[in-house]
Amino acid sequence: MQRRTASAARYDQLTGRIVVEFDNGSTFTVPARSLQGLVDAPEGDIVEVELIGGTRLHWNCLAVDHEIALLVSGIFGTPEFMRGEHP
């Protein structure tokens, strides 16, 4: 199965979701506050999401990165974060 490449990413302030658009016209959304590094981040920083190489989301001001394939698989952070072991 061929992986699709993301063509755009943005933060939708109205819904609080990160929206990833793919080259085949499909989209994926995830609540921004569910992602490690974004839980307590200022909204003004979350909006600064960048798409890197069609496979990764990056927030330079927060020093946060997430692989899109992991997000689509339901992995929003480290195993500890996923178990709720975070402040």
PDB file of N, CA and C in Angstrom:
ATOM      1  N   MET A   1       0.837  -1.174   0.000  1.00  0.00           N
ATOM      2  CA  MET A   1       0.000   0.000   0.000  1.00  0.00           C
ATOM      3  C   MET A   1       0.888   1.246   0.000  1.00  0.00           C
ATOM      4  N   GLN A   2       0.597   2.157  -0.888  1.00  0.00           N
ATOM      5  CA  GLN A   2       1.375   3.383  -1.000  1.00  0.00           C
ATOM      6  C   GLN A   2       0.848   4.419  -0.011  1.00  0.00           C
ATOM      7  N   ARG A   3       1.792   5.061   0.714  1.00  0.00           N
ATOM      8  CA  ARG A   3       1.404   6.128   1.628  1.00  0.00           C
ATOM      9  C   ARG A   3       1.136   7.391   0.839  1.00  0.00           C
ATOM     10  N   ARG A   4       0.138   8.104   1.259  1.00  0.00           N
ATOM     11  CA  ARG A   4      -0.181   9.384   0.644  1.00  0.00           C
ATOM     12  C   ARG A   4       0.675  10.466   1.281  1.00  0.00           C
ATOM     13  N   THR A   5       0.997  11.457   0.471  1.00  0.00           N
ATOM     14  CA  THR A   5       1.796  12.574   0.938  1.00  0.00           C
ATOM     15  C   THR A   5       0.870  13.727   1.293  1.00  0.00           C
ATOM     16  N   ALA A   6       1.123  14.331   2.446  1.00  0.00           N
ATOM     17  CA  ALA A   6       0.342  15.498   2.837  1.00  0.00           C
ATOM     18  C   ALA A   6       0.744  16.672   1.960  1.00  0.00           C
ATOM     19  N   SER A   7      -0.235  17.475   1.580  1.00  0.00           N
ATOM     20  CA  SER A   7       0.037  18.630   0.737  1.00  0.00           C
ATOM     21  C   SER A   7      -0.152  19.945   1.477  1.00  0.00           C
ATOM     22  N   ALA A   8      -0.834  19.910   2.629  1.00  0.00           N
ATOM     23  CA  ALA A   8      -1.045  21.129   3.415  1.00  0.00           C
ATOM     24  C   ALA A   8      -1.417  20.748   4.843  1.00  0.00           C
ATOM     25  N   ALA A   9      -1.132  21.663   5.761  1.00  0.00           N
ATOM     26  CA  ALA A   9      -1.524  21.488   7.160  1.00  0.00           C
ATOM     27  C   ALA A   9      -1.847  22.866   7.731  1.00  0.00           C
ATOM     28  N   ARG A  10      -2.851  22.890   8.603  1.00  0.00           N
ATOM     29  CA  ARG A  10      -3.233  24.151   9.229  1.00  0.00           C
ATOM     30  C   ARG A  10      -3.937  23.863  10.550  1.00  0.00           C
ATOM     31  N   TYR A  11      -4.006  24.887  11.364  1.00  0.00           N
ATOM     32  CA  TYR A  11      -4.757  24.805  12.609  1.00  0.00           C
ATOM     33  C   TYR A  11      -6.085  25.522  12.406  1.00  0.00           C
ATOM     34  N   ASP A  12      -7.181  24.839  12.644  1.00  0.00           N
ATOM     35  CA  ASP A  12      -8.514  25.413  12.546  1.00  0.00           C
ATOM     36  C   ASP A  12      -8.901  25.906  13.942  1.00  0.00           C
ATOM     37  N   GLN A  13      -8.811  27.199  14.157  1.00  0.00           N
ATOM     38  CA  GLN A  13      -9.082  27.763  15.473  1.00  0.00           C
ATOM     39  C   GLN A  13     -10.535  27.567  15.901  1.00  0.00           C
ATOM     40  N   LEU A  14     -11.456  27.531  14.965  1.00  0.00           N
ATOM     41  CA  LEU A  14     -12.869  27.357  15.288  1.00  0.00           C
ATOM     42  C   LEU A  14     -13.133  25.996  15.941  1.00  0.00           C
ATOM     43  N   THR A  15     -12.500  24.949  15.418  1.00  0.00           N
ATOM     44  CA  THR A  15     -12.723  23.602  15.944  1.00  0.00           C
ATOM     45  C   THR A  15     -11.626  23.134  16.896  1.00  0.00           C
ATOM     46  N   GLY A  16     -10.483  23.845  16.919  1.00  0.00           N
ATOM     47  CA  GLY A  16      -9.364  23.433  17.760  1.00  0.00           C
ATOM     48  C   GLY A  16      -8.631  22.225  17.208  1.00  0.00           C
ATOM     49  N   ARG A  17      -8.751  21.997  15.911  1.00  0.00           N
ATOM     50  CA  ARG A  17      -8.152  20.810  15.295  1.00  0.00           C
ATOM     51  C   ARG A  17      -7.046  21.165  14.319  1.00  0.00           C
ATOM     52  N   ILE A  18      -6.084  20.269  14.227  1.00  0.00           N
ATOM     53  CA  ILE A  18      -5.085  20.322  13.172  1.00  0.00           C
ATOM     54  C   ILE A  18      -5.694  19.615  11.975  1.00  0.00           C
ATOM     55  N   VAL A  19      -5.650  20.242  10.820  1.00  0.00           N
ATOM     56  CA  VAL A  19      -6.212  19.682   9.596  1.00  0.00           C
ATOM     57  C   VAL A  19      -5.063  19.403   8.632  1.00  0.00           C
ATOM     58  N   VAL A  20      -4.949  18.157   8.213  1.00  0.00           N
ATOM     59  CA  VAL A  20      -3.925  17.750   7.253  1.00  0.00           C
ATOM     60  C   VAL A  20      -4.644  17.349   5.965  1.00  0.00           C
ATOM     61  N   GLU A  21      -4.247  17.962   4.875  1.00  0.00           N
ATOM     62  CA  GLU A  21      -4.813  17.642   3.566  1.00  0.00           C
ATOM     63  C   GLU A  21      -3.798  16.828   2.780  1.00  0.00           C
ATOM     64  N   PHE A  22      -4.281  15.794   2.083  1.00  0.00           N
ATOM     65  CA  PHE A  22      -3.412  14.908   1.323  1.00  0.00           C
ATOM     66  C   PHE A  22      -3.548  15.152  -0.174  1.00  0.00           C
ATOM     67  N   ASP A  23      -2.544  14.685  -0.903  1.00  0.00           N
ATOM     68  CA  ASP A  23      -2.494  14.910  -2.354  1.00  0.00           C
ATOM     69  C   ASP A  23      -3.629  14.234  -3.119  1.00  0.00           C
ATOM     70  N   ASN A  24      -4.344  13.299  -2.487  1.00  0.00           N
ATOM     71  CA  ASN A  24      -5.465  12.639  -3.159  1.00  0.00           C
ATOM     72  C   ASN A  24      -6.812  13.275  -2.820  1.00  0.00           C
ATOM     73  N   GLY A  25      -6.786  14.412  -2.104  1.00  0.00           N
ATOM     74  CA  GLY A  25      -8.007  15.115  -1.762  1.00  0.00           C
ATOM     75  C   GLY A  25      -8.607  14.748  -0.419  1.00  0.00           C
ATOM     76  N   SER A  26      -8.054  13.757   0.253  1.00  0.00           N
ATOM     77  CA  SER A  26      -8.574  13.375   1.562  1.00  0.00           C
ATOM     78  C   SER A  26      -7.985  14.283   2.647  1.00  0.00           C
ATOM     79  N   THR A  27      -8.638  14.276   3.809  1.00  0.00           N
ATOM     80  CA  THR A  27      -8.152  15.066   4.941  1.00  0.00           C
ATOM     81  C   THR A  27      -8.149  14.215   6.199  1.00  0.00           C
ATOM     82  N   PHE A  28      -7.327  14.637   7.145  1.00  0.00           N
ATOM     83  CA  PHE A  28      -7.256  14.027   8.472  1.00  0.00           C
ATOM     84  C   PHE A  28      -7.275  15.167   9.469  1.00  0.00           C
ATOM     85  N   THR A  29      -8.073  15.036  10.517  1.00  0.00           N
ATOM     86  CA  THR A  29      -8.085  16.050  11.569  1.00  0.00           C
ATOM     87  C   THR A  29      -7.846  15.395  12.919  1.00  0.00           C
ATOM     88  N   VAL A  30      -7.231  16.161  13.804  1.00  0.00           N
ATOM     89  CA  VAL A  30      -6.949  15.678  15.152  1.00  0.00           C
ATOM     90  C   VAL A  30      -7.039  16.876  16.103  1.00  0.00           C
ATOM     91  N   PRO A  31      -7.638  16.677  17.278  1.00  0.00           N
ATOM     92  CA  PRO A  31      -7.675  17.776  18.237  1.00  0.00           C
ATOM     93  C   PRO A  31      -6.250  18.184  18.637  1.00  0.00           C
ATOM     94  N   ALA A  32      -5.927  19.437  18.438  1.00  0.00           N
ATOM     95  CA  ALA A  32      -4.564  19.917  18.713  1.00  0.00           C
ATOM     96  C   ALA A  32      -4.159  19.658  20.156  1.00  0.00           C
ATOM     97  N   ARG A  33      -5.062  19.841  21.082  1.00  0.00           N
ATOM     98  CA  ARG A  33      -4.739  19.689  22.509  1.00  0.00           C
ATOM     99  C   ARG A  33      -4.552  18.229  22.923  1.00  0.00           C
ATOM    100  N   SER A  34      -4.734  17.295  21.985  1.00  0.00           N
ATOM    101  CA  SER A  34      -4.474  15.880  22.254  1.00  0.00           C
ATOM    102  C   SER A  34      -3.040  15.487  21.947  1.00  0.00           C
ATOM    103  N   LEU A  35      -2.281  16.387  21.332  1.00  0.00           N
ATOM    104  CA  LEU A  35      -0.921  16.066  20.908  1.00  0.00           C
ATOM    105  C   LEU A  35       0.109  16.502  21.942  1.00  0.00           C
ATOM    106  N   GLN A  36       1.074  15.619  22.165  1.00  0.00           N
ATOM    107  CA  GLN A  36       2.158  15.947  23.083  1.00  0.00           C
ATOM    108  C   GLN A  36       2.837  17.236  22.621  1.00  0.00           C
ATOM    109  N   GLY A  37       3.067  18.124  23.546  1.00  0.00           N
ATOM    110  CA  GLY A  37       3.711  19.393  23.247  1.00  0.00           C
ATOM    111  C   GLY A  37       2.733  20.501  22.933  1.00  0.00           C
ATOM    112  N   LEU A  38       1.460  20.152  22.697  1.00  0.00           N
ATOM    113  CA  LEU A  38       0.449  21.156  22.383  1.00  0.00           C
ATOM    114  C   LEU A  38      -0.638  21.272  23.447  1.00  0.00           C
ATOM    115  N   VAL A  39      -0.624  20.389  24.416  1.00  0.00           N
ATOM    116  CA  VAL A  39      -1.679  20.340  25.432  1.00  0.00           C
ATOM    117  C   VAL A  39      -1.883  21.707  26.092  1.00  0.00           C
ATOM    118  N   ASP A  40      -0.805  22.328  26.512  1.00  0.00           N
ATOM    119  CA  ASP A  40      -0.892  23.613  27.212  1.00  0.00           C
ATOM    120  C   ASP A  40      -0.293  24.766  26.413  1.00  0.00           C
ATOM    121  N   ALA A  41      -0.038  24.555  25.139  1.00  0.00           N
ATOM    122  CA  ALA A  41       0.603  25.584  24.305  1.00  0.00           C
ATOM    123  C   ALA A  41      -0.364  26.735  24.032  1.00  0.00           C
ATOM    124  N   PRO A  42       0.162  27.951  23.950  1.00  0.00           N
ATOM    125  CA  PRO A  42      -0.684  29.085  23.577  1.00  0.00           C
ATOM    126  C   PRO A  42      -1.247  28.891  22.167  1.00  0.00           C
ATOM    127  N   GLU A  43      -2.493  29.263  21.979  1.00  0.00           N
ATOM    128  CA  GLU A  43      -3.136  29.092  20.681  1.00  0.00           C
ATOM    129  C   GLU A  43      -2.352  29.798  19.570  1.00  0.00           C
ATOM    130  N   GLY A  44      -1.775  30.941  19.891  1.00  0.00           N
ATOM    131  CA  GLY A  44      -0.983  31.675  18.904  1.00  0.00           C
ATOM    132  C   GLY A  44       0.229  30.909  18.425  1.00  0.00           C
ATOM    133  N   ASP A  45       0.723  29.974  19.249  1.00  0.00           N
ATOM    134  CA  ASP A  45       1.844  29.120  18.835  1.00  0.00           C
ATOM    135  C   ASP A  45       1.351  27.922  18.030  1.00  0.00           C
ATOM    136  N   ILE A  46       0.198  27.370  18.407  1.00  0.00           N
ATOM    137  CA  ILE A  46      -0.343  26.205  17.693  1.00  0.00           C
ATOM    138  C   ILE A  46      -0.626  26.547  16.238  1.00  0.00           C
ATOM    139  N   VAL A  47      -1.079  27.754  15.984  1.00  0.00           N
ATOM    140  CA  VAL A  47      -1.424  28.175  14.622  1.00  0.00           C
ATOM    141  C   VAL A  47      -0.198  28.197  13.706  1.00  0.00           C
ATOM    142  N   GLU A  48       0.994  28.171  14.265  1.00  0.00           N
ATOM    143  CA  GLU A  48       2.237  28.239  13.487  1.00  0.00           C
ATOM    144  C   GLU A  48       2.699  26.880  12.957  1.00  0.00           C
ATOM    145  N   VAL A  49       1.795  25.948  12.778  1.00  0.00           N
ATOM    146  CA  VAL A  49       2.144  24.608  12.286  1.00  0.00           C
ATOM    147  C   VAL A  49       2.731  24.692  10.882  1.00  0.00           C
ATOM    148  N   GLU A  50       3.779  23.908  10.660  1.00  0.00           N
ATOM    149  CA  GLU A  50       4.410  23.812   9.341  1.00  0.00           C
ATOM    150  C   GLU A  50       4.384  22.363   8.885  1.00  0.00           C
ATOM    151  N   LEU A  51       4.243  22.159   7.596  1.00  0.00           N
ATOM    152  CA  LEU A  51       4.329  20.836   6.997  1.00  0.00           C
ATOM    153  C   LEU A  51       5.741  20.664   6.463  1.00  0.00           C
ATOM    154  N   ILE A  52       6.420  19.620   6.904  1.00  0.00           N
ATOM    155  CA  ILE A  52       7.797  19.354   6.498  1.00  0.00           C
ATOM    156  C   ILE A  52       7.834  18.066   5.679  1.00  0.00           C
ATOM    157  N   GLY A  53       8.267  18.186   4.437  1.00  0.00           N
ATOM    158  CA  GLY A  53       8.458  17.016   3.581  1.00  0.00           C
ATOM    159  C   GLY A  53       7.222  16.193   3.300  1.00  0.00           C
ATOM    160  N   GLY A  54       6.051  16.730   3.566  1.00  0.00           N
ATOM    161  CA  GLY A  54       4.822  15.997   3.313  1.00  0.00           C
ATOM    162  C   GLY A  54       4.548  14.871   4.285  1.00  0.00           C
ATOM    163  N   THR A  55       5.412  14.741   5.313  1.00  0.00           N
ATOM    164  CA  THR A  55       5.260  13.620   6.243  1.00  0.00           C
ATOM    165  C   THR A  55       5.270  14.021   7.713  1.00  0.00           C
ATOM    166  N   ARG A  56       5.613  15.261   7.997  1.00  0.00           N
ATOM    167  CA  ARG A  56       5.822  15.663   9.395  1.00  0.00           C
ATOM    168  C   ARG A  56       5.227  17.041   9.644  1.00  0.00           C
ATOM    169  N   LEU A  57       4.650  17.210  10.841  1.00  0.00           N
ATOM    170  CA  LEU A  57       4.179  18.508  11.301  1.00  0.00           C
ATOM    171  C   LEU A  57       5.213  19.063  12.266  1.00  0.00           C
ATOM    172  N   HIS A  58       5.459  20.363  12.161  1.00  0.00           N
ATOM    173  CA  HIS A  58       6.506  20.991  12.970  1.00  0.00           C
ATOM    174  C   HIS A  58       6.027  22.331  13.499  1.00  0.00           C
ATOM    175  N   TRP A  59       6.314  22.574  14.770  1.00  0.00           N
ATOM    176  CA  TRP A  59       6.058  23.856  15.412  1.00  0.00           C
ATOM    177  C   TRP A  59       7.401  24.367  15.897  1.00  0.00           C
ATOM    178  N   ASN A  60       8.002  25.254  15.139  1.00  0.00           N
ATOM    179  CA  ASN A  60       9.327  25.768  15.460  1.00  0.00           C
ATOM    180  C   ASN A  60       9.345  26.466  16.813  1.00  0.00           C
ATOM    181  N   CYS A  61       8.370  27.316  17.076  1.00  0.00           N
ATOM    182  CA  CYS A  61       8.343  28.087  18.320  1.00  0.00           C
ATOM    183  C   CYS A  61       8.158  27.205  19.552  1.00  0.00           C
ATOM    184  N   LEU A  62       7.659  26.004  19.380  1.00  0.00           N
ATOM    185  CA  LEU A  62       7.451  25.077  20.492  1.00  0.00           C
ATOM    186  C   LEU A  62       8.457  23.937  20.509  1.00  0.00           C
ATOM    187  N   ALA A  63       9.279  23.835  19.465  1.00  0.00           N
ATOM    188  CA  ALA A  63      10.224  22.719  19.315  1.00  0.00           C
ATOM    189  C   ALA A  63       9.477  21.381  19.394  1.00  0.00           C
ATOM    190  N   VAL A  64       8.370  21.287  18.651  1.00  0.00           N
ATOM    191  CA  VAL A  64       7.522  20.091  18.641  1.00  0.00           C
ATOM    192  C   VAL A  64       7.426  19.569  17.215  1.00  0.00           C
ATOM    193  N   ASP A  65       7.528  18.252  17.081  1.00  0.00           N
ATOM    194  CA  ASP A  65       7.371  17.570  15.793  1.00  0.00           C
ATOM    195  C   ASP A  65       6.463  16.362  15.979  1.00  0.00           C
ATOM    196  N   HIS A  66       5.654  16.086  14.965  1.00  0.00           N
ATOM    197  CA  HIS A  66       4.822  14.884  14.955  1.00  0.00           C
ATOM    198  C   HIS A  66       4.825  14.299  13.550  1.00  0.00           C
ATOM    199  N   GLU A  67       5.037  13.004  13.451  1.00  0.00           N
ATOM    200  CA  GLU A  67       4.959  12.291  12.186  1.00  0.00           C
ATOM    201  C   GLU A  67       3.485  12.059  11.857  1.00  0.00           C
ATOM    202  N   ILE A  68       3.085  12.445  10.670  1.00  0.00           N
ATOM    203  CA  ILE A  68       1.687  12.327  10.273  1.00  0.00           C
ATOM    204  C   ILE A  68       1.220  10.874  10.292  1.00  0.00           C
ATOM    205  N   ALA A  69       2.047   9.956   9.841  1.00  0.00           N
ATOM    206  CA  ALA A  69       1.656   8.538   9.830  1.00  0.00           C
ATOM    207  C   ALA A  69       1.341   8.040  11.242  1.00  0.00           C
ATOM    208  N   LEU A  70       2.085   8.506  12.235  1.00  0.00           N
ATOM    209  CA  LEU A  70       1.810   8.101  13.617  1.00  0.00           C
ATOM    210  C   LEU A  70       0.497   8.710  14.105  1.00  0.00           C
ATOM    211  N   LEU A  71       0.251   9.968  13.758  1.00  0.00           N
ATOM    212  CA  LEU A  71      -1.002  10.605  14.157  1.00  0.00           C
ATOM    213  C   LEU A  71      -2.197   9.866  13.575  1.00  0.00           C
ATOM    214  N   VAL A  72      -2.100   9.510  12.296  1.00  0.00           N
ATOM    215  CA  VAL A  72      -3.190   8.779  11.643  1.00  0.00           C
ATOM    216  C   VAL A  72      -3.404   7.423  12.325  1.00  0.00           C
ATOM    217  N   SER A  73      -2.328   6.858  12.870  1.00  0.00           N
ATOM    218  CA  SER A  73      -2.410   5.579  13.578  1.00  0.00           C
ATOM    219  C   SER A  73      -2.892   5.732  15.021  1.00  0.00           C
ATOM    220  N   GLY A  74      -3.120   6.979  15.452  1.00  0.00           N
ATOM    221  CA  GLY A  74      -3.602   7.211  16.810  1.00  0.00           C
ATOM    222  C   GLY A  74      -2.510   7.394  17.837  1.00  0.00           C
ATOM    223  N   ILE A  75      -1.283   7.600  17.404  1.00  0.00           N
ATOM    224  CA  ILE A  75      -0.159   7.802  18.318  1.00  0.00           C
ATOM    225  C   ILE A  75       0.130   9.293  18.376  1.00  0.00           C
ATOM    226  N   PHE A  76      -0.190   9.899  19.516  1.00  0.00           N
ATOM    227  CA  PHE A  76      -0.108  11.351  19.664  1.00  0.00           C
ATOM    228  C   PHE A  76       1.071  11.809  20.513  1.00  0.00           C
ATOM    229  N   GLY A  77       1.969  10.888  20.872  1.00  0.00           N
ATOM    230  CA  GLY A  77       3.133  11.237  21.680  1.00  0.00           C
ATOM    231  C   GLY A  77       3.872   9.989  22.117  1.00  0.00           C
ATOM    232  N   THR A  78       4.751  10.167  23.081  1.00  0.00           N
ATOM    233  CA  THR A  78       5.533   9.053  23.613  1.00  0.00           C
ATOM    234  C   THR A  78       4.617   8.055  24.321  1.00  0.00           C
ATOM    235  N   PRO A  79       5.112   6.850  24.576  1.00  0.00           N
ATOM    236  CA  PRO A  79       4.291   5.884  25.321  1.00  0.00           C
ATOM    237  C   PRO A  79       3.833   6.435  26.673  1.00  0.00           C
ATOM    238  N   GLU A  80       4.713   7.161  27.354  1.00  0.00           N
ATOM    239  CA  GLU A  80       4.347   7.741  28.646  1.00  0.00           C
ATOM    240  C   GLU A  80       3.207   8.753  28.492  1.00  0.00           C
ATOM    241  N   PHE A  81       3.311   9.592  27.485  1.00  0.00           N
ATOM    242  CA  PHE A  81       2.257  10.579  27.223  1.00  0.00           C
ATOM    243  C   PHE A  81       0.942   9.868  26.910  1.00  0.00           C
ATOM    244  N   MET A  82       1.012   8.843  26.094  1.00  0.00           N
ATOM    245  CA  MET A  82      -0.195   8.116  25.701  1.00  0.00           C
ATOM    246  C   MET A  82      -0.854   7.421  26.900  1.00  0.00           C
ATOM    247  N   ARG A  83      -0.055   7.055  27.901  1.00  0.00           N
ATOM    248  CA  ARG A  83      -0.608   6.440  29.121  1.00  0.00           C
ATOM    249  C   ARG A  83      -1.133   7.494  30.087  1.00  0.00           C
ATOM    250  N   GLY A  84      -0.993   8.770  29.754  1.00  0.00           N
ATOM    251  CA  GLY A  84      -1.468   9.838  30.622  1.00  0.00           C
ATOM    252  C   GLY A  84      -0.467  10.258  31.657  1.00  0.00           C
ATOM    253  N   GLU A  85       0.776   9.857  31.485  1.00  0.00           N
ATOM    254  CA  GLU A  85       1.836  10.192  32.442  1.00  0.00           C
ATOM    255  C   GLU A  85       2.508  11.495  32.039  1.00  0.00           C
ATOM    256  N   HIS A  86       1.736  12.560  32.096  1.00  0.00           N
ATOM    257  CA  HIS A  86       2.267  13.882  31.781  1.00  0.00           C
ATOM    258  C   HIS A  86       1.589  14.896  32.685  1.00  0.00           C
ATOM    259  N   PRO A  87       2.250  16.007  32.912  1.00  0.00           N
ATOM    260  CA  PRO A  87       1.679  17.003  33.845  1.00  0.00           C
ATOM    261  C   PRO A  87       0.392  17.595  33.345  1.00  0.00           C
TER     262      PRO A  87
END
